[in-house]
XYZ file of C-alpha atoms in Angstrom:
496
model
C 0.000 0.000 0.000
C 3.038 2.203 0.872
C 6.169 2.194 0.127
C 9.237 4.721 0.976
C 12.731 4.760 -1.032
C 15.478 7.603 0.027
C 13.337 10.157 2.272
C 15.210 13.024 3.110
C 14.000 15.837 4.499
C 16.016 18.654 6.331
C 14.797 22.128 7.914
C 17.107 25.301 8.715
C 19.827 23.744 11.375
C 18.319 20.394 11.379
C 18.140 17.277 9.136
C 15.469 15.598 10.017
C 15.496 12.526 7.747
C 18.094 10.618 5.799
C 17.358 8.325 2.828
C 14.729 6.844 4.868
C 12.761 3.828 3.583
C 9.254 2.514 4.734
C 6.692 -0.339 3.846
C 3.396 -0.861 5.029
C 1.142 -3.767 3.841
C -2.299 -3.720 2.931
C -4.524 -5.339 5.750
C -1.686 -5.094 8.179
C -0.986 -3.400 11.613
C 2.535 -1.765 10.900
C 4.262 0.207 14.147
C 6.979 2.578 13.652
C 9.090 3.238 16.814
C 12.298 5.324 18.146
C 13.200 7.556 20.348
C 12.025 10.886 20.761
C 13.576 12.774 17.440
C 14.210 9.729 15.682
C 11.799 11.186 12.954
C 8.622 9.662 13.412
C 6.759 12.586 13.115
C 8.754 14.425 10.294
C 8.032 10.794 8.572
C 4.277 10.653 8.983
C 3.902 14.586 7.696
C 5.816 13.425 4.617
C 3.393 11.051 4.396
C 0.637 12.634 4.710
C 1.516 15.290 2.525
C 2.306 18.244 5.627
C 6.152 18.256 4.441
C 7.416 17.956 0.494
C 10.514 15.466 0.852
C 14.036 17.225 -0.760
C 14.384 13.864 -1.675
C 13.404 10.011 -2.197
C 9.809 9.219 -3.582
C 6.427 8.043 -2.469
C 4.724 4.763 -3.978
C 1.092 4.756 -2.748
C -1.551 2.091 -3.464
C 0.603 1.662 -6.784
C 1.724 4.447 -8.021
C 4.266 7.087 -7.488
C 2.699 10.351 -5.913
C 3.446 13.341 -4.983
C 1.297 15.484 -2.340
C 0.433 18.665 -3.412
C -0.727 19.185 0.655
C -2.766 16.939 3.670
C -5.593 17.468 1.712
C -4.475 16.253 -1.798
C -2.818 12.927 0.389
C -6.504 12.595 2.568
C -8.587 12.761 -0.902
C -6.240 9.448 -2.010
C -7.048 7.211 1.509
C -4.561 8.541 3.629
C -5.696 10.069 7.140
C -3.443 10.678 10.178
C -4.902 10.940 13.781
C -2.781 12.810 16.199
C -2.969 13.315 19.939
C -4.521 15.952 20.122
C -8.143 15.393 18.401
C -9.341 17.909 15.811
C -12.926 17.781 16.936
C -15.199 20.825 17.750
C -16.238 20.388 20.928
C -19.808 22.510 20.799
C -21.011 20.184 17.318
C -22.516 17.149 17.779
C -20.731 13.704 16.784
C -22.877 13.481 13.501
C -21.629 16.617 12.381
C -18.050 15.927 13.684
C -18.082 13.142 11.676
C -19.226 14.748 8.517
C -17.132 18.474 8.715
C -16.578 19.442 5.502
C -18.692 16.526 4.274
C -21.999 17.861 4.929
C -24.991 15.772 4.113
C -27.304 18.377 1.965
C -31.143 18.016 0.597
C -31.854 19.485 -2.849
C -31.842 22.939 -2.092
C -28.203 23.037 -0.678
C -29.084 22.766 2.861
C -27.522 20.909 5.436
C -29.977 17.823 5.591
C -29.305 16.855 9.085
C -31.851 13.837 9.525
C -29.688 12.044 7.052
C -26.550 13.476 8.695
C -27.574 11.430 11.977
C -28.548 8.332 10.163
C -25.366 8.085 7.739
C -23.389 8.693 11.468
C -25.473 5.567 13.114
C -24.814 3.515 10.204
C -20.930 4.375 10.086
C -21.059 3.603 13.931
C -22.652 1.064 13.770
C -20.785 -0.471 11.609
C -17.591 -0.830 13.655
C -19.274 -0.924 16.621
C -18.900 2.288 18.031
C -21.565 2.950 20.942
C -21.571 6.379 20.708
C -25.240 8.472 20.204
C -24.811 10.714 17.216
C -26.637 13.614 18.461
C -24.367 13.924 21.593
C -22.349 17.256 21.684
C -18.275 16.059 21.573
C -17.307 17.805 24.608
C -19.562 15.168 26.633
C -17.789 12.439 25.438
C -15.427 10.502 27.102
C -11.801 11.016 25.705
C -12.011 7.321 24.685
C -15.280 7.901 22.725
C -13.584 11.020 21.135
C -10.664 9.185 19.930
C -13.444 6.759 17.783
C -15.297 9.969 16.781
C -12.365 10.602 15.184
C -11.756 7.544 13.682
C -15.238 7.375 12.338
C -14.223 10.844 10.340
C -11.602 9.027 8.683
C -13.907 6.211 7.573
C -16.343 9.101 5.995
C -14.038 8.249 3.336
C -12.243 5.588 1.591
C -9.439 5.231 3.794
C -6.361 2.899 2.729
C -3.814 4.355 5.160
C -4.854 4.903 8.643
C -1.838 6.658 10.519
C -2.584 6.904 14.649
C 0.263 9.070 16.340
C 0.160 7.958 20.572
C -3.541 6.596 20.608
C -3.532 5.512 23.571
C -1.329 8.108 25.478
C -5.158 9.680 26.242
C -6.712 6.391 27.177
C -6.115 3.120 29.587
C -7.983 0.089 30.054
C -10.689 -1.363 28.390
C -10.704 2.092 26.982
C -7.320 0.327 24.901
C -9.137 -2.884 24.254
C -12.321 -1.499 22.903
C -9.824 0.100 20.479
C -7.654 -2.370 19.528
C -11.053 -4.317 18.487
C -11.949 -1.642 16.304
C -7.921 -1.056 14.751
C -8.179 -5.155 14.013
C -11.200 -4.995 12.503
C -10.268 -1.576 9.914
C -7.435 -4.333 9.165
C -9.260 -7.263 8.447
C -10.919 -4.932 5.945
C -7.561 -4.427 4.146
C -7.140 -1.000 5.729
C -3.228 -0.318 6.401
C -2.305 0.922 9.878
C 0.339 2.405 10.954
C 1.140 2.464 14.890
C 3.155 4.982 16.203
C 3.563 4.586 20.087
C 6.084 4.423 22.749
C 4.438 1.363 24.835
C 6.006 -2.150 23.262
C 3.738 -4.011 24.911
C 1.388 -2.645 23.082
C 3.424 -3.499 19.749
C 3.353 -6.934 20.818
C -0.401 -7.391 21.221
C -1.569 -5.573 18.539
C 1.243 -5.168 15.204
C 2.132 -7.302 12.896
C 5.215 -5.835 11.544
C 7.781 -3.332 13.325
C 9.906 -0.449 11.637
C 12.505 0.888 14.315
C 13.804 4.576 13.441
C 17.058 6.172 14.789
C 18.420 9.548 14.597
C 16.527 10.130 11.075
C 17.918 7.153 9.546
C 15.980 3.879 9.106
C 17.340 0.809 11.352
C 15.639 -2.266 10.702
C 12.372 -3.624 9.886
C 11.302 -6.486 11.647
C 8.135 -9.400 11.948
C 6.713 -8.675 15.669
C 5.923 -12.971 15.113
C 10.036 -13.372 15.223
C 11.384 -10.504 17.347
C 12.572 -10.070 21.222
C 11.401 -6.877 23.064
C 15.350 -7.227 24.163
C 16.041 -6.742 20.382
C 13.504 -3.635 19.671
C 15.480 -1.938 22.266
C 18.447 -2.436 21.703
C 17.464 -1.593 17.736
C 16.208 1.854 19.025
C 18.691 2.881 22.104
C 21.735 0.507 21.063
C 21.574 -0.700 24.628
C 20.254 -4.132 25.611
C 18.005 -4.630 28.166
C 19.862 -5.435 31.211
C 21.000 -2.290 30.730
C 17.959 -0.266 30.986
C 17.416 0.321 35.111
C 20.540 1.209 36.773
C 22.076 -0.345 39.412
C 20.643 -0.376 42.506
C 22.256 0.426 45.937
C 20.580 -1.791 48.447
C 18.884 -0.109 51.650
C 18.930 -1.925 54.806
C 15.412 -2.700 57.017
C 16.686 -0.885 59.669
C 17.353 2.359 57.436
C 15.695 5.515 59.324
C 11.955 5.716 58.094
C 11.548 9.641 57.010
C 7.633 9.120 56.343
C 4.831 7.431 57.797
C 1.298 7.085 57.218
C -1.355 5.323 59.215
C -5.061 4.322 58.554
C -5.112 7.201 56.243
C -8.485 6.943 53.973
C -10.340 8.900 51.476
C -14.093 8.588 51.358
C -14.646 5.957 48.189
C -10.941 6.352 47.117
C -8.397 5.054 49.929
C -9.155 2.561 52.822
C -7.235 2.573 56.115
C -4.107 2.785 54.223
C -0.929 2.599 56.094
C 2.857 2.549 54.588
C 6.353 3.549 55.394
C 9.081 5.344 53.069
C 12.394 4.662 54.064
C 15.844 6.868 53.663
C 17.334 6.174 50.634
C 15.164 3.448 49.236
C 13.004 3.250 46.116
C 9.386 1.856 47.180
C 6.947 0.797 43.929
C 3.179 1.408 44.619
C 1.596 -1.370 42.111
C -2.057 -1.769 41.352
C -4.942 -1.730 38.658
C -6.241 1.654 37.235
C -8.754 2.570 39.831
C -6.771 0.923 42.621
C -6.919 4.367 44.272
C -2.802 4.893 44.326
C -2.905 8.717 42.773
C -5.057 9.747 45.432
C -3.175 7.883 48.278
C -0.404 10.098 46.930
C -2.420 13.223 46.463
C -3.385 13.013 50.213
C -0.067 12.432 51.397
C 1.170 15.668 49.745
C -2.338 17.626 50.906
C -4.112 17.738 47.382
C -6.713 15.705 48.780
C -8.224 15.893 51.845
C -8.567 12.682 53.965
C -11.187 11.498 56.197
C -8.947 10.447 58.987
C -5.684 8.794 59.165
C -2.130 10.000 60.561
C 0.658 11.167 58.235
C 4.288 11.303 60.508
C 7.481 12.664 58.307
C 10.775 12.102 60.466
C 8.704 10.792 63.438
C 6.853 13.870 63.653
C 2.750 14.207 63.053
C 1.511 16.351 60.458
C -2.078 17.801 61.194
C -3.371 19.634 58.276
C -1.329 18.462 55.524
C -1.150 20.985 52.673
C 1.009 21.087 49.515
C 2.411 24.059 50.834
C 3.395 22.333 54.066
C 4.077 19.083 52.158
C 6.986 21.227 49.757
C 8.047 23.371 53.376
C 8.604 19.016 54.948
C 10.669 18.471 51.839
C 8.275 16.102 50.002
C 7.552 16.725 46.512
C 5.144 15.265 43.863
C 5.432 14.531 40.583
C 1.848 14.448 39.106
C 0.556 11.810 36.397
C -0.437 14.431 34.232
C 2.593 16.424 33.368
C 1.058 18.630 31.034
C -2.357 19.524 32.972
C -1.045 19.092 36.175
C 3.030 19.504 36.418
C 3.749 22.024 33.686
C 2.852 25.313 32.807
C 2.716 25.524 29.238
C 3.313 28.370 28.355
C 6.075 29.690 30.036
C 10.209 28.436 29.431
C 11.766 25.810 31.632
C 13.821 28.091 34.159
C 10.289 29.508 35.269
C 8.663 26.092 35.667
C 11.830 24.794 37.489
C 11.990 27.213 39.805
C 7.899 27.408 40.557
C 7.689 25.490 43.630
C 10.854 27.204 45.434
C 9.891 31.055 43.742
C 10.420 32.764 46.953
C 14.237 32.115 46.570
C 14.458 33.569 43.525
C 12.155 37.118 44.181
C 13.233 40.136 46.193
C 10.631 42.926 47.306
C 8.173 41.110 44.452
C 10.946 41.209 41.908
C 12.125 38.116 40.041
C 15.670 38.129 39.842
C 15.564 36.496 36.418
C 19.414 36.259 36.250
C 20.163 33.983 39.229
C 16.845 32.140 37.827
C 18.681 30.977 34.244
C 21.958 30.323 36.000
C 20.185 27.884 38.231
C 18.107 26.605 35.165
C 21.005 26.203 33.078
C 23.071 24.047 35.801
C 19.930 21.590 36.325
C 19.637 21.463 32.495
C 23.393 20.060 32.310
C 22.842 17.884 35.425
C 19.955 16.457 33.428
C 20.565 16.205 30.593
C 17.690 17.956 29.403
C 17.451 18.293 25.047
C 17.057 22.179 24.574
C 18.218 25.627 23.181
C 18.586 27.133 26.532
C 16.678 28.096 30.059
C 14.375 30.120 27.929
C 12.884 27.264 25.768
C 9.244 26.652 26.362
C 8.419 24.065 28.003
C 5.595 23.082 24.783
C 8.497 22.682 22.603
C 10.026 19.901 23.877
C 9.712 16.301 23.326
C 7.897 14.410 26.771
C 10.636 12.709 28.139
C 12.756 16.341 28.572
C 9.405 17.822 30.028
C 9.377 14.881 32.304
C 12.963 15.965 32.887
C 11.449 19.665 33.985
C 9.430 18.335 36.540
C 11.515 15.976 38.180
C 14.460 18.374 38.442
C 12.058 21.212 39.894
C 10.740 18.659 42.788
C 14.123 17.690 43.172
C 15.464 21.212 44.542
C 12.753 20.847 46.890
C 12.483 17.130 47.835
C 15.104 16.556 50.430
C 13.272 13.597 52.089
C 10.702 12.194 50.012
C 9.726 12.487 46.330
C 6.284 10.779 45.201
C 6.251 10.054 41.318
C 3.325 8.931 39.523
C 3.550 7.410 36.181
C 7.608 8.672 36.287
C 7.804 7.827 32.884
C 4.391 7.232 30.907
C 4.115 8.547 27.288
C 8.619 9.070 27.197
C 10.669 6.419 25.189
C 12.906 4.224 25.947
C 16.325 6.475 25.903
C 14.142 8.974 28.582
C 13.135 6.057 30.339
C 16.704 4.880 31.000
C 17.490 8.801 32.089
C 14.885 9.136 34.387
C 15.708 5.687 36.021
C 19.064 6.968 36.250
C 17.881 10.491 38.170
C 15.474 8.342 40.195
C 18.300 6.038 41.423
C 20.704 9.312 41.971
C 18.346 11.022 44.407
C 17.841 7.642 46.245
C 21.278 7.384 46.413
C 21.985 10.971 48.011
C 19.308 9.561 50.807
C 15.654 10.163 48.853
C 12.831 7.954 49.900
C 10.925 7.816 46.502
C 7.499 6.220 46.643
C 7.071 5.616 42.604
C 3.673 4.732 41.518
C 3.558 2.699 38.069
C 1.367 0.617 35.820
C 4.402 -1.000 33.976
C 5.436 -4.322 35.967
C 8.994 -4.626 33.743
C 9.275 -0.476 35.672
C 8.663 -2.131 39.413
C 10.414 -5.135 39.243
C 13.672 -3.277 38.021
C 13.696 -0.039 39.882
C 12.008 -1.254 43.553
C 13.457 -2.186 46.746
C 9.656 -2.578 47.986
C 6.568 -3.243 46.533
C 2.998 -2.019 48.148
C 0.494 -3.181 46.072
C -3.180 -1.210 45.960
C -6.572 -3.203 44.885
C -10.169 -1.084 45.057
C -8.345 1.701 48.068
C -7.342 -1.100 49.988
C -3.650 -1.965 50.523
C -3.410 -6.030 50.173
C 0.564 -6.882 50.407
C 3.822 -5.768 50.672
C 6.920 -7.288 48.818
C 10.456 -7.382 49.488
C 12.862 -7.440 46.851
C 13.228 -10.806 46.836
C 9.307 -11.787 46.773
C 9.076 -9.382 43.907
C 7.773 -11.279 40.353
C 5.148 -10.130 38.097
C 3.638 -13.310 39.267
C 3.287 -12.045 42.847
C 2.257 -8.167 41.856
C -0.844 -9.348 39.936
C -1.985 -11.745 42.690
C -2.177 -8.900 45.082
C -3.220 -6.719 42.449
C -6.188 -8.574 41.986
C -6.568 -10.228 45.418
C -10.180 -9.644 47.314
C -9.916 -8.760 50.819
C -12.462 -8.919 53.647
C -15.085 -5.937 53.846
């Protein structure tokens, strides 16, 4: 259906891509991985007609083309869906689906009775259980995603690119979709799957394309292929490499925080747990288990319904995050972009936001001592960027990741709580992070690090607590911990 041969493509300062070559199958699942700036993007926008190559050409559904623009490369089967949705959010879903498409009667007019039963019958179709007339902005972010999808079936799509799907979505939210991307491919619809998550590659692909640097690597059958291999491909690195070594804590290291019986009304149970000096403790569980707000209470984001929080033996009453930051615990939010970053301003003024007061004098920001502290963390690092003054939006995920963890760091000097340390990075800003993570434990952090990705607590945790419906049901040592032991907590039932 596709086929690449000597892509190049280079902007002012930067080339991009280098005699890059590509193949995607008709009726398959294709994913296309690397690390952030391997070209991904720059390769899909060539492909879907955003960016004129300098050089190479473009065979598509057998014949060589040439996009005039995305809309010239949409009207021959090819449509991209990025992360962030093009929907309006005020429309309904029927006329989402049919923007620019418009059903009209013989006068001209929008005919909209037909434009709600040509949606049901596209829906329906596939599946999709999604009521036409419903406005987009009171969808789910999972029903969005197949709102969008359904606009790319308006027409007679033979390419269907899908940038991160699931960096918005979790759960059955994932499998609901994966039904839908299997069934566009037993139609003889191409796919191709860009995401970060190999897992995902596994259960879903059928063939894998790893980029590096601009330059293609290797193409291989996901059928025939070790996940030890794919990352090695991308990072040249195996995987025993990928978590650093770890510096064992003893039991008897001084616990810097406690928390007893501490629950959250529907959310969080009697939970009690301990965070020792020094030592990296996983918090495991299912989505839902309730460990983001076990964290969001211990920093004072949430408000508990009764419980004891102790940090260095001492009780906390009224835990705030301002008292939580002033204790030296920091937090490192799931949501980097909604919740850890401010988007529009550069990276030395969203390091420095949770310890401002150090940089201001009578109300003034001393925007000089600001940079110089920016540019030292950016070194320490190893953050991708032009300078302190970059914004923040500019960069890939992993460096924003990067941000945050190096603001809470100034401020964490006994505990630092990350959630979902590395979701939606790749595999090079995995290994960084891991590295920072183990370098703060090592200069006597207690890091309680929530994750969904088992390989991510078996490698980087001296601990395990593991989380099922707000209740706590086991802790692990090192030596107890196994996927095999995670998911039979994880999905344990306990007495009510």
């Amino acid at each position: 259906m596709l086929s690449l041969q000597g892509i190049s493509k280079g902007f002012p300062g930067v080339q991009a891509l280098t005699d890059m070559q590509l193949e995607v199958r008709q009726g398959e699942i294709h994913a296309l991985i690397g690390e952030n700036g391997a070209g991904k993007s720059t390769l899909t926008r060539v492909v879907a007609g955003v960016h004129q190559p300098d050089t190479g050409s473009i065979d598509f559904d057998g014949a060589l083309v040439s996009w005039s623009g995305p809309g010239d490369a949409k009207r021959h089967g090819i449509h991209v869906i990025y992360q962030e949705f093009v929907l309006f959010p005020h429309l309904s879903v029927a006329e989402n689906i049919f923007i620019g498409h418009e059903r009209r009667n013989r006068l001209g007019l929008i005919d909209h009775r037909r434009t709600r039963s040509d949606a049901r019958n596209l829906l329906d179709k596939f599946g999709i259980d999604v009521d036409p007339t419903t406005l987009v902005r009171d969808l789910s972010v999972a029903d969005q995603q197949m709102v969008e999808i359904a606009k790319a079936l308006v027409h007679d799509v033979k390419l269907l690119i899908l940038d991160e799907p699931t960096a918005v979505i979790s759960g059955p939210e994932v499998t609901v979709l994966f039904e839908r991307l299997r069934a566009l491919r037993n139609a003889g619809v191409a796919i191709l799957y860009i995401s970060h998550r190999l897992e995902e590659i596994f259960d879903l692909c059928d063939r894998v394309t790893v980029l590096k640097d601009g330059k293609y690597v290797a193409t291989r059958m996901i059928a025939s292929v070790e996940r030890d291999e794919l990352i090695s491909l991308m990072v040249g690195r195996s995987l025993s490499e990928l978590f650093p070594k770890r510096n064992t804590q003893s039991a008897d290291s001084p616990v810097v925080l406690e928390v007893r019986n501490l629950s959250i009304p529907g959310r969080v149970h009697n939970a009690s747990i301990t965070l020792r000096r020094g030592e990296i403790t996983g918090l495991a569980g299912m989505v839902g288990a309730g460990r983001s707000e076990l964290a969001f209470a211990i920093f004072g984001a949430m408000r508990s319904s009764g419980g004891q929080i102790f940090v260095d033996g001492r009780e906390i009453h009224d835990m705030t995050p301002r008292r939580a930051i002033a204790e030296g615990i920091g937090l490192v939010t799931e949501d980097r972009k909604g919740q850890g970053l401010a988007m529009n301003l550069n990276i030395a003024a969203n390091m420095t936001a949770s310890t401002l007061s150090q940089f201001t004098r009578f109300g003034l920001i001393d925007f000089a001592r600001e940079f110089k502290v920016a540019k030292q963390e950016i070194e320490s690092y190893r953050i991708a960027c032009r300078g302190p003054s970059t914004s923040v939006s500019l960069m890939s995920g992993g460096n924003q990741q990067k941000v945050i963890v190096a603001r809470w760091a100034r401020t964490s000097t006994k505990v630092l709580i990350l959630d979902e340390p590395t979701r939606g990075v790749d595999v090079g800003a995995k290994i960084e992070i891991y590295r920072i993570m183990q370098e703060l434990a090592d200069q006597g952090i207690a890091i309680l690090m929530i994750s969904s990705e088992l390989p991510e607590i078996i490698g980087m945790s001296e601990r395990v607590i593991v989380m099922r419906e707000g209740v706590i049901t086991g802790e692990l040592t090192r030596d107890e911990i196994t996927e095999e032991t995670v998911i039979e907590l994880a999905t344990r039932r306990y007495a009510s």
